[in-house]
Coordinates of C-alpha atoms in Angstrom, one line a residue:
M46 CA -63.2 30.6 113.1
T47 CA -62.5 31.6 116.7
Y48 CA -58.9 32.4 117.9
V49 CA -58.3 33.0 121.6
L50 CA -54.9 34.2 122.8
G51 CA -54.1 33.5 126.5
I52 CA -51.4 35.5 128.3
S53 CA -49.6 35.2 131.7
A54 CA -47.1 37.9 132.6
F55 CA -45.7 40.4 135.0
Y56 CA -45.0 38.1 137.9
H57 CA -42.9 35.1 136.9
D58 CA -42.9 32.5 134.1
S59 CA -44.6 34.6 131.5
A60 CA -46.1 32.7 128.6
A61 CA -48.6 32.8 125.7
A62 CA -51.0 30.2 124.3
L63 CA -53.3 30.0 121.3
L64 CA -56.6 28.2 120.8
K65 CA -58.3 27.7 117.4
N66 CA -61.9 26.7 117.8
G67 CA -61.0 25.3 121.2
E68 CA -58.1 23.2 119.9
I69 CA -54.7 23.9 121.5
V70 CA -52.5 25.1 118.7
S71 CA -49.4 26.3 120.5
A72 CA -48.0 27.5 123.9
V73 CA -44.6 28.6 124.9
Q74 CA -42.8 30.5 127.7
E75 CA -41.1 33.8 127.1
E76 CA -37.9 32.7 128.9
R77 CA -37.1 30.3 126.0
F78 CA -36.8 33.3 123.6
S79 CA -35.4 35.9 126.0
R80 CA -33.0 33.5 127.7
I81 CA -33.9 35.0 131.1
K82 CA -34.9 32.3 133.5
N83 CA -38.5 32.6 134.8
D84 CA -38.9 35.8 132.7
S85 CA -41.7 37.9 134.0
G86 CA -41.9 40.4 131.2
F87 CA -44.6 40.8 128.5
P88 CA -44.3 37.7 126.3
V89 CA -43.8 39.6 123.1
N90 CA -41.5 37.0 121.5
A91 CA -43.8 34.1 122.5
I92 CA -46.8 35.9 120.9
E93 CA -44.9 36.9 117.8
W94 CA -43.9 33.2 117.3
I95 CA -47.4 32.0 118.0
L96 CA -48.9 34.4 115.4
S97 CA -46.2 33.6 112.8
N98 CA -46.4 29.8 113.3
S99 CA -50.2 29.9 112.7
K100 CA -49.8 32.3 109.8
I101 CA -52.2 34.8 111.4
S102 CA -51.9 38.3 112.9
M103 CA -53.6 40.1 115.8
A104 CA -56.3 41.1 113.3
D105 CA -57.4 37.4 113.5
I106 CA -57.6 37.2 117.3
N107 CA -61.1 37.3 118.6
H108 CA -60.3 37.6 122.3
V109 CA -57.2 38.1 124.4
I110 CA -57.5 36.6 127.9
F111 CA -55.1 37.7 130.7
Y112 CA -54.6 35.1 133.4
E113 CA -55.6 37.1 136.5
K114 CA -57.3 40.3 137.7
P115 CA -54.8 43.1 138.5
F116 CA -57.3 45.3 140.4
N117 CA -58.2 42.5 142.7
K118 CA -54.5 41.8 143.3
F119 CA -54.0 45.5 144.1
E120 CA -56.9 45.4 146.5
R121 CA -55.3 42.5 148.3
L122 CA -52.0 44.4 148.6
L123 CA -53.7 47.5 150.1
E124 CA -55.8 45.5 152.6
T125 CA -52.8 43.4 153.6
C126 CA -50.7 46.5 154.3
I127 CA -53.5 48.1 156.4
R128 CA -54.1 44.8 158.2
F129 CA -50.5 44.4 159.2
A130 CA -49.8 48.1 159.9
P131 CA -47.5 49.5 161.0
K132 CA -45.3 46.6 160.0
G133 CA -46.9 46.6 156.5
Y134 CA -45.6 50.0 155.7
E135 CA -42.3 48.6 154.5
L136 CA -44.1 46.5 151.9
F137 CA -46.5 49.2 151.0
S138 CA -43.7 51.8 150.4
Q139 CA -41.9 49.5 148.1
A140 CA -44.8 48.0 146.2
L141 CA -47.1 51.0 145.7
P142 CA -44.8 53.0 143.3
M143 CA -44.4 49.9 141.2
W144 CA -48.1 49.2 141.1
L145 CA -48.9 52.9 140.2
K146 CA -46.3 52.9 137.5
E147 CA -46.6 49.5 135.9
K148 CA -49.4 47.2 137.2
L149 CA -52.5 49.2 138.0
F150 CA -53.1 50.2 134.4
Q151 CA -52.2 46.8 132.9
K152 CA -55.2 46.8 130.5
L153 CA -53.8 49.9 128.9
E154 CA -50.3 48.5 128.8
L155 CA -51.6 45.2 127.3
R156 CA -53.5 47.1 124.7
R157 CA -50.5 49.1 123.8
R158 CA -48.2 46.1 123.5
L159 CA -50.7 44.0 121.6
S160 CA -51.5 46.8 119.2
A161 CA -47.8 47.0 118.3
L162 CA -47.7 43.4 117.1
P163 CA -48.4 42.4 113.5
G164 CA -52.0 43.2 112.6
G165 CA -52.4 45.2 115.8
S166 CA -53.9 48.2 114.1
E167 CA -56.8 46.0 112.9
W168 CA -57.2 44.1 116.1
N169 CA -60.6 44.4 117.8
H170 CA -59.0 45.3 121.3
S171 CA -61.0 42.7 123.1
I172 CA -59.2 42.0 126.4
L173 CA -60.8 39.9 129.1
F174 CA -59.4 39.0 132.5
S175 CA -59.7 35.6 134.0
E176 CA -59.1 34.9 137.7
H177 CA -55.8 33.4 138.8
H178 CA -57.0 30.2 140.3
L179 CA -59.7 29.8 137.6
S180 CA -56.9 29.9 135.0
H181 CA -55.1 27.2 136.9
A182 CA -58.3 25.1 137.2
A183 CA -59.2 25.6 133.5
A184 CA -55.7 24.5 132.3
A185 CA -56.0 21.4 134.5
F186 CA -59.5 20.3 133.5
Y187 CA -60.0 21.3 129.9
S188 CA -56.7 19.6 129.0
S189 CA -57.6 16.4 130.9
P190 CA -59.3 13.4 129.4
F191 CA -62.2 13.6 131.9
E192 CA -65.8 14.5 131.2
S193 CA -66.2 15.5 134.9
A194 CA -63.7 15.8 137.8
A195 CA -62.8 17.5 141.0
I196 CA -60.1 20.1 140.7
I197 CA -57.6 21.2 143.4
T198 CA -55.4 24.2 142.7
I199 CA -52.7 25.1 145.2
D200 CA -50.0 27.7 144.9
G201 CA -48.6 30.9 146.5
V202 CA -51.4 33.3 145.9
G203 CA -53.4 34.7 143.1
E204 CA -55.6 37.7 143.7
W205 CA -56.8 36.4 147.1
A206 CA -57.2 32.7 146.8
T207 CA -54.3 30.3 147.7
T208 CA -56.0 27.0 147.5
T209 CA -59.3 26.0 145.8
I210 CA -61.5 23.0 145.3
S211 CA -63.8 23.0 142.3
I212 CA -66.1 20.7 140.4
A213 CA -66.2 20.5 136.7
H214 CA -68.6 18.8 134.3
G215 CA -68.7 19.2 130.5
G216 CA -67.7 22.8 129.8
R217 CA -68.5 24.3 133.3
I218 CA -66.3 24.8 136.3
E219 CA -67.8 25.7 139.7
R220 CA -65.7 26.7 142.7
L221 CA -66.9 25.1 145.9
K222 CA -64.2 26.0 148.5
E223 CA -61.3 28.4 148.7
L224 CA -58.6 29.4 151.2
R225 CA -57.4 33.0 151.1
F226 CA -54.2 34.9 151.7
P227 CA -52.2 35.0 153.9
H228 CA -52.9 31.3 154.6
S229 CA -50.9 29.8 151.8
F230 CA -49.2 26.4 151.6
G231 CA -47.3 27.6 148.6
L232 CA -45.9 30.5 150.6
L233 CA -45.1 28.2 153.5
Y234 CA -43.1 26.1 151.1
S235 CA -41.4 29.1 149.6
T236 CA -40.6 30.5 153.1
I237 CA -38.8 27.3 154.0
T238 CA -37.1 27.4 150.6
A239 CA -35.8 30.9 151.3
F240 CA -34.7 29.8 154.9
L241 CA -32.7 26.9 153.4
G242 CA -30.9 29.4 151.1
F243 CA -32.6 28.7 147.8
K244 CA -34.3 31.2 145.5
V245 CA -38.1 31.6 145.8
N246 CA -40.1 30.7 142.7
S247 CA -37.1 28.7 141.5
G248 CA -35.6 26.7 144.2
E249 CA -38.6 24.8 145.6
Y250 CA -37.8 21.8 143.5
K251 CA -34.3 21.7 145.1
V252 CA -36.0 21.4 148.5
M253 CA -38.0 18.5 147.2
G254 CA -34.8 16.9 145.9
L255 CA -33.0 17.5 149.2
A256 CA -35.7 15.9 151.3
P257 CA -34.8 12.2 150.9
Y258 CA -31.4 12.9 152.4
G259 CA -33.0 13.9 155.7
R260 CA -35.3 12.7 158.4
P261 CA -38.7 14.3 159.1
I262 CA -37.8 15.1 162.7
Y263 CA -39.2 18.6 162.5
A264 CA -42.6 17.7 161.0
E265 CA -44.4 17.9 164.3
K266 CA -42.7 21.2 165.1
I267 CA -43.9 22.6 161.7
K268 CA -47.4 21.5 162.4
N269 CA -47.5 22.6 166.0
N270 CA -46.0 26.1 165.2
L271 CA -46.1 27.1 161.6
I272 CA -49.3 25.7 160.3
E273 CA -52.5 24.3 161.7
I274 CA -53.9 21.6 159.4
K275 CA -57.6 20.8 159.9
P276 CA -59.3 17.4 159.2
D277 CA -60.7 18.7 155.9
G278 CA -57.3 19.6 154.6
S279 CA -57.8 23.3 155.2
F280 CA -55.1 25.1 157.2
R281 CA -54.0 28.4 158.8
L282 CA -50.5 29.8 159.0
R283 CA -49.3 31.3 162.2
M284 CA -48.0 34.6 160.9
K285 CA -45.4 35.4 163.6
Y286 CA -43.0 33.2 161.6
F287 CA -43.7 34.7 158.2
G288 CA -42.7 38.1 156.8
F289 CA -44.2 38.0 153.3
A290 CA -47.4 39.9 154.3
S291 CA -45.6 42.9 155.9
R292 CA -42.1 43.1 154.6
L293 CA -39.7 42.2 151.8
K294 CA -38.5 39.0 153.5
M295 CA -40.2 35.7 153.6
Y296 CA -39.5 34.8 157.2
T297 CA -39.1 36.5 160.5
P298 CA -36.4 35.9 163.2
A299 CA -38.9 33.7 165.0
L300 CA -38.3 31.0 162.4
A301 CA -34.6 30.7 163.2
K302 CA -35.4 30.5 166.9
L303 CA -37.9 27.7 166.1
F304 CA -35.4 25.6 164.3
G305 CA -32.5 26.6 166.5
I306 CA -30.3 27.6 163.5
E307 CA -29.7 30.7 161.5
A308 CA -30.9 30.7 157.9
R309 CA -28.5 29.1 155.4
H310 CA -26.7 31.5 153.2
P311 CA -27.2 30.9 149.4
E312 CA -24.4 28.6 148.2
G313 CA -23.4 27.9 151.8
P314 CA -22.7 24.3 153.0
L315 CA -25.6 21.9 153.2
E316 CA -25.7 20.2 156.6
S317 CA -27.9 17.4 158.0
V318 CA -30.2 19.9 159.7
H319 CA -31.1 21.5 156.4
M320 CA -31.8 18.1 155.0
D321 CA -34.0 17.2 158.0
I322 CA -36.0 20.5 157.6
A323 CA -36.5 19.7 153.9
A324 CA -37.6 16.1 154.8
S325 CA -40.0 17.5 157.4
L326 CA -41.5 20.0 155.0
Q327 CA -42.1 17.2 152.5
S328 CA -43.7 15.1 155.1
V329 CA -46.2 17.9 155.9
T330 CA -46.8 18.5 152.2
D331 CA -47.7 14.9 151.7
E332 CA -50.1 15.0 154.7
L333 CA -51.7 18.2 153.4
F334 CA -52.2 16.9 149.9
L335 CA -53.7 13.7 151.1
G336 CA -56.1 15.6 153.4
L337 CA -57.2 17.9 150.7
S338 CA -57.7 15.0 148.3
R339 CA -59.9 13.1 150.7
Y340 CA -62.0 16.2 151.4
A341 CA -62.3 17.0 147.7
R342 CA -63.5 13.4 147.0
E343 CA -66.1 13.7 149.8
L344 CA -67.2 17.2 148.8
T345 CA -67.6 16.6 145.0
G346 CA -68.3 12.8 144.8
Q347 CA -66.1 12.7 141.8
E348 CA -64.0 9.7 140.7
N349 CA -61.4 11.9 138.9
L350 CA -59.1 14.5 140.2
C351 CA -57.2 17.3 138.3
L352 CA -54.4 19.2 139.9
A353 CA -52.8 22.6 139.0
G354 CA -50.9 25.4 140.6
G355 CA -47.2 25.5 141.3
V356 CA -47.4 23.1 144.3
A357 CA -48.9 20.5 142.0
L358 CA -45.4 20.1 140.6
N359 CA -44.4 18.4 143.8
C360 CA -44.2 15.0 142.2
V361 CA -43.5 13.3 145.6
S362 CA -46.8 14.3 147.0
T363 CA -48.7 13.7 143.8
G364 CA -47.2 10.3 143.7
R365 CA -48.7 9.7 147.2
I366 CA -52.1 10.8 146.0
L367 CA -51.9 8.5 143.0
R368 CA -51.0 5.5 145.1
S369 CA -53.6 6.3 147.8
K370 CA -56.4 5.6 145.3
I371 CA -58.5 8.3 146.9
F372 CA -59.5 9.1 143.3
D373 CA -59.8 6.5 140.6
K374 CA -57.9 8.7 138.1
L375 CA -55.5 11.6 138.6
W376 CA -54.4 14.1 135.9
I377 CA -51.9 16.9 136.4
Q378 CA -51.3 19.8 134.0
P379 CA -47.7 19.4 132.8
A380 CA -47.3 23.2 133.0
A381 CA -49.0 23.4 136.3
G382 CA -47.4 26.7 137.4
D383 CA -48.1 30.2 136.2
A384 CA -46.9 29.6 132.7
G385 CA -49.7 27.0 132.2
S386 CA -52.1 29.7 133.2
A387 CA -51.7 31.3 129.8
L388 CA -53.3 28.2 128.4
G389 CA -55.9 28.1 131.2
A390 CA -56.8 31.7 130.6
A391 CA -57.4 31.0 126.9
Q392 CA -59.5 27.9 127.8
A393 CA -61.5 29.8 130.4
G394 CA -62.2 32.5 127.9
Y395 CA -63.3 30.1 125.2
Y396 CA -65.5 27.8 127.3
L397 CA -66.8 30.1 130.0
Y398 CA -67.0 33.5 128.4
C399 CA -67.7 32.4 124.8
K400 CA -69.8 29.5 126.1
K401 CA -68.5 27.2 123.4
P402 CA -69.0 23.4 123.7
R403 CA -66.0 21.5 125.0
V404 CA -63.5 20.1 122.6
P405 CA -62.5 16.6 123.9
C406 CA -58.9 16.3 124.9
Q407 CA -58.2 12.5 125.2
D408 CA -54.5 12.7 124.7
Y409 CA -52.9 16.0 125.8
M410 CA -49.5 16.5 124.1
P411 CA -47.2 19.1 125.8
Y412 CA -45.1 19.6 122.7
L413 CA -46.5 23.0 121.8
G414 CA -43.5 25.2 121.3
P415 CA -41.2 25.9 118.3
C416 CA -39.6 23.3 116.1
I417 CA -36.1 23.8 114.7
D418 CA -36.3 23.7 110.9
H419 CA -33.7 21.4 109.3
D420 CA -32.5 23.8 106.6
I421 CA -32.4 26.8 109.0
A422 CA -30.4 24.7 111.4
L423 CA -27.9 23.8 108.8
R424 CA -27.4 27.5 107.8
Q425 CA -27.0 28.5 111.4
L426 CA -24.5 25.8 112.1
E427 CA -22.5 26.8 109.0
Q428 CA -22.4 30.4 110.4
L429 CA -21.1 29.0 113.7
S430 CA -18.4 27.0 111.8
A431 CA -19.8 23.8 113.3
K432 CA -18.8 20.4 112.0
Y433 CA -21.7 18.0 111.6
S434 CA -23.0 15.0 109.7
I435 CA -26.5 14.1 108.6
I436 CA -27.7 10.6 109.5
P437 CA -31.0 9.3 108.0
D438 CA -33.8 7.8 110.2
E439 CA -32.8 4.3 109.0
T440 CA -29.6 4.4 111.0
I441 CA -29.7 7.4 113.4
F442 CA -31.5 5.7 116.3
E443 CA -29.1 2.7 116.3
S444 CA -26.1 5.0 115.9
I445 CA -27.0 7.3 118.8
A446 CA -28.1 4.3 121.0
D447 CA -24.6 2.8 120.4
A448 CA -22.9 6.0 121.4
L449 CA -25.1 6.1 124.6
A450 CA -24.2 2.5 125.4
K451 CA -20.5 3.4 125.1
G452 CA -21.0 6.1 127.8
K453 CA -21.5 9.2 125.6
I454 CA -23.6 12.1 126.9
V455 CA -26.1 13.1 124.2
A456 CA -28.1 16.3 123.8
W457 CA -31.3 15.3 122.0
V458 CA -33.3 18.1 120.2
Q459 CA -36.3 16.8 118.3
G460 CA -39.6 18.3 117.1
R461 CA -41.5 20.9 119.0
A462 CA -40.4 22.2 122.4
E463 CA -42.1 21.1 125.5
F464 CA -44.6 23.4 127.3
S465 CA -43.5 22.2 130.7
P466 CA -40.8 23.0 133.2
R467 CA -39.5 19.5 132.6
A468 CA -37.8 18.2 129.5
L469 CA -39.9 15.4 128.1
G470 CA -37.6 14.1 125.4
N471 CA -37.6 16.9 122.8
R472 CA -35.1 19.3 124.6
S473 CA -33.2 16.7 126.7
I474 CA -29.8 15.5 127.7
L475 CA -29.7 11.7 127.6
A476 CA -27.3 9.2 129.1
D477 CA -26.8 5.6 130.1
P478 CA -28.4 5.0 133.6
R479 CA -26.2 2.1 134.3
V480 CA -23.1 4.2 134.8
K481 CA -22.3 4.3 138.5
D482 CA -20.9 7.8 139.0
L483 CA -22.8 9.5 136.2
K484 CA -25.0 11.5 138.6
K485 CA -22.0 13.3 140.1
S486 CA -20.4 14.1 136.7
L487 CA -23.7 15.2 135.2
N488 CA -24.4 17.6 138.1
L489 CA -21.0 19.1 138.3
K490 CA -19.6 19.0 134.8
I491 CA -22.6 19.4 132.6
K492 CA -25.5 20.9 134.6
F493 CA -23.1 22.9 136.9
R494 CA -25.5 22.5 139.8
E495 CA -25.6 21.0 143.4
S496 CA -24.4 17.5 143.7
F497 CA -27.5 16.3 145.6
R498 CA -29.9 16.9 142.7
P499 CA -31.4 13.7 141.3
F500 CA -31.9 12.7 137.6
A501 CA -35.0 11.2 136.1
P502 CA -35.4 8.0 134.1
V503 CA -37.4 7.8 130.9
I504 CA -38.5 4.2 130.2
L505 CA -40.5 2.4 127.5
A506 CA -44.1 2.3 128.7
E507 CA -44.5 -1.4 128.3
E508 CA -41.4 -2.1 130.5
A509 CA -42.2 0.3 133.4
N510 CA -43.9 -2.3 135.6
N511 CA -40.9 -4.6 135.3
W512 CA -38.6 -2.0 136.9
F513 CA -40.8 0.2 139.0
D514 CA -43.8 0.0 141.4
M515 CA -46.1 1.6 138.8
V516 CA -49.8 2.5 139.2
E517 CA -50.3 3.9 135.7
S518 CA -48.4 5.6 133.0
S519 CA -46.5 8.8 133.6
P520 CA -45.8 10.5 130.3
H521 CA -45.3 14.0 131.8
M522 CA -42.9 13.1 134.6
N523 CA -45.5 14.1 137.2
F524 CA -45.0 11.4 139.9
T525 CA -42.3 9.7 141.8
V526 CA -42.4 6.0 142.1
Q527 CA -40.4 3.4 143.9
A528 CA -37.9 1.2 142.1
N529 CA -38.3 -2.5 142.3
D530 CA -35.8 -4.6 144.2
G531 CA -32.3 -4.5 142.6
V532 CA -33.0 -1.7 140.1
D533 CA -30.8 0.7 141.9
Q534 CA -27.9 -1.7 141.4
I535 CA -28.5 -1.9 137.7
T536 CA -29.4 1.7 137.0
P537 CA -27.8 3.7 139.9
S538 CA -27.8 7.1 138.2
V539 CA -31.6 7.5 138.1
I540 CA -32.6 6.1 141.5
H541 CA -32.7 8.6 144.3
V542 CA -31.2 7.9 147.8
D543 CA -34.6 6.8 149.0
G544 CA -35.2 4.3 146.2
S545 CA -37.5 6.6 144.3
A546 CA -37.5 8.0 140.8
R547 CA -39.4 10.8 139.0
L548 CA -40.4 8.6 136.1
Q549 CA -41.4 9.4 132.6
T550 CA -42.9 6.6 130.5
V551 CA -42.7 6.9 126.7
S552 CA -44.7 5.3 124.0
I553 CA -44.8 5.5 120.2
A554 CA -48.0 7.5 120.5
N555 CA -46.6 10.2 122.8
N556 CA -43.0 10.5 121.5
E557 CA -42.1 8.2 118.6
R558 CA -38.5 9.3 118.1
L559 CA -37.5 9.0 121.7
Y560 CA -39.3 5.7 121.9
R561 CA -37.3 4.4 118.9
L562 CA -34.0 5.5 120.4
I563 CA -34.7 3.8 123.8
H564 CA -35.8 0.7 122.0
E565 CA -32.5 0.5 120.1
F566 CA -30.7 1.1 123.4
Q567 CA -32.6 -1.8 124.9
N568 CA -31.6 -4.0 122.0
L569 CA -27.9 -3.2 122.7
T570 CA -28.0 -3.3 126.5
A571 CA -31.2 -5.1 127.7
C572 CA -31.9 -1.8 129.6
P573 CA -35.2 -0.1 128.4
M574 CA -34.5 3.3 129.9
L575 CA -32.2 6.3 129.7
V576 CA -31.3 9.2 132.0
N577 CA -33.4 12.3 130.9
T578 CA -32.6 15.8 132.1
S579 CA -33.4 19.1 130.6
F580 CA -31.0 20.5 128.0
N581 CA -29.8 23.6 129.8
V582 CA -27.3 24.5 132.5
R583 CA -28.0 26.0 135.9
G584 CA -29.6 29.4 135.7
E585 CA -30.5 29.0 132.0
P586 CA -33.8 28.2 130.4
M587 CA -34.1 25.1 128.3
V588 CA -32.6 25.6 124.8
L589 CA -34.9 26.7 122.0
S590 CA -32.9 27.6 118.9
T591 CA -30.0 26.0 117.1
E592 CA -27.7 28.7 118.5
D593 CA -28.9 28.0 122.1
A594 CA -28.3 24.3 121.6
F595 CA -24.8 24.8 120.1
N596 CA -23.8 27.2 122.9
C597 CA -24.9 24.8 125.6
F598 CA -23.2 21.9 123.9
M599 CA -19.9 23.7 123.6
N600 CA -19.9 25.1 127.2
T601 CA -20.5 21.7 128.8
G602 CA -19.2 18.2 128.9
I603 CA -21.8 17.0 126.5
D604 CA -20.3 14.6 123.9
M605 CA -22.8 14.8 121.1
L606 CA -25.6 17.1 119.9
V607 CA -28.4 15.7 117.8
I608 CA -30.8 18.2 116.2
G609 CA -33.3 16.2 114.2
N610 CA -31.0 14.2 111.9
I611 CA -28.0 16.5 112.3
V612 CA -25.3 15.0 114.5
L613 CA -22.4 16.9 116.0
D614 CA -19.4 15.4 117.8
K615 CA -17.8 17.6 120.4
Y616 CA -14.3 16.5 119.5
Q617 CA -14.7 17.5 115.8
Q618 CA -15.5 21.2 116.8
D619 CA -12.8 23.9 116.6
G620 CA -14.7 25.9 119.3
S621 CA -14.1 29.3 117.8
K622 CA -17.6 30.7 117.4
Y623 CA -19.7 29.9 120.4
K624 CA -20.9 32.2 123.2
K625 CA -19.0 31.5 126.5
Y626 CA -21.3 31.2 129.5
N627 CA -21.2 33.2 132.6
F628 CA -23.2 30.8 134.8
A629 CA -26.0 32.4 136.8
L630 CA -27.2 31.1 140.1
D631 CA -30.7 29.8 140.3

């Protein structure tokens, strides 16, 4: 028996994942337990749950794999500060004390933390370090259904690499090309994100959602000034516009001069110029992704492509790649960002360090987190003085579908939590997509977020082609597709301003309970889809526990909460024992 524990931590989106003889057993982000959005701390709660859930302790763990190499990252920091001296002194003076205190001796810190866990005194102390982009690549390929593939990873920066192209066959991964810091498309995207007044490592998806409202009139200005994109998809940033390599700010004053406006203040008004900049950035992102994909196909000769890294969560660009047919098949790790690197680190350790034969992964399921136990949920709801009923499977799907058809907003908590930044039907808020003004009310009264933000549809897989211009299934909500003619008139709350939708397809095989609910909704309405958005509010992680779910339910305009077969109606609650939210900005 071989147990491998993967860890990502100390930057953002900390997580842990467990393999048992190569099989993925569990994976979860620390933020779900700590309730701190994008928690960067050591994932102690995630690891404790993983060990408990598998009924093992640290004594059973053969290897712990950390997702990157801290010394290599420190080397990059020092070289960057020297290269950009004297401007780099500001960054150096701020970062060096933190590195000396917390990060340079991470192996000792990891050993100390892990030894304090159950069974830690008997643990063998085997800690290995993967490389950041290798962890991304491993999470993408080993979780895919492919025997061989090209792999593109693209994010902000790991140790040195910012973009890589690799080839994988069987159990091996070979890196063929890489781009190095400071030339990073992820950091370009984050720089524009910051300039538009959104939070780095959190608000990039807002820029993607804002883009369809604008015109790409600054695309050529971005390509002529900020970034030089070469025919093979490689690129170079022109550093006079960027501050991340030498100071504690993403952009320099030159960026404001280039666009002819000052940077937007967070929570300030969104004007057409901001939308145009977002649209232009998205246009350049599409071009870059397509160029990289063409070059990766030529370089590797592979028919299949795997994508990972935070930029791979840009479902507009990945949709463009899918429709381009540059590759025959495309697979994207649902947890493509740094959280998913905990899984990738474990897989890299198992296959590349332990040299184990590859365990086939024909049908990757992202439901790898905790499940809420029925009896425990009932006890906790009693403690919260909640009023509830229990509805058996024979009638619950029809009952909830009827409530949705009557305009109720339903929080749907079923089975194991998703290992993904996107709710995929187990920690979701669901609603009727036919309601005309639902998008506004969901954003402002339930999610408490910006009004421009779109909502995604989840549709029965066999119906998808009747409603959308589909290329293939999309169970992990990784692509945007165009709605067929007239669909925006029937289901206006899930079609974006440009006629697109970030679609999730659901089948009995990948989520039986959600499938049955939508099927009953279709029987009542002739509409085979629902609105699906994550069960959380702005600035909060997705709910994990019964208490999380009840608090979110009571703080928002959600009408019904369903936890397994337990159903709560908002208007039956006395509202005395829930935690009042102080909403955080994200």
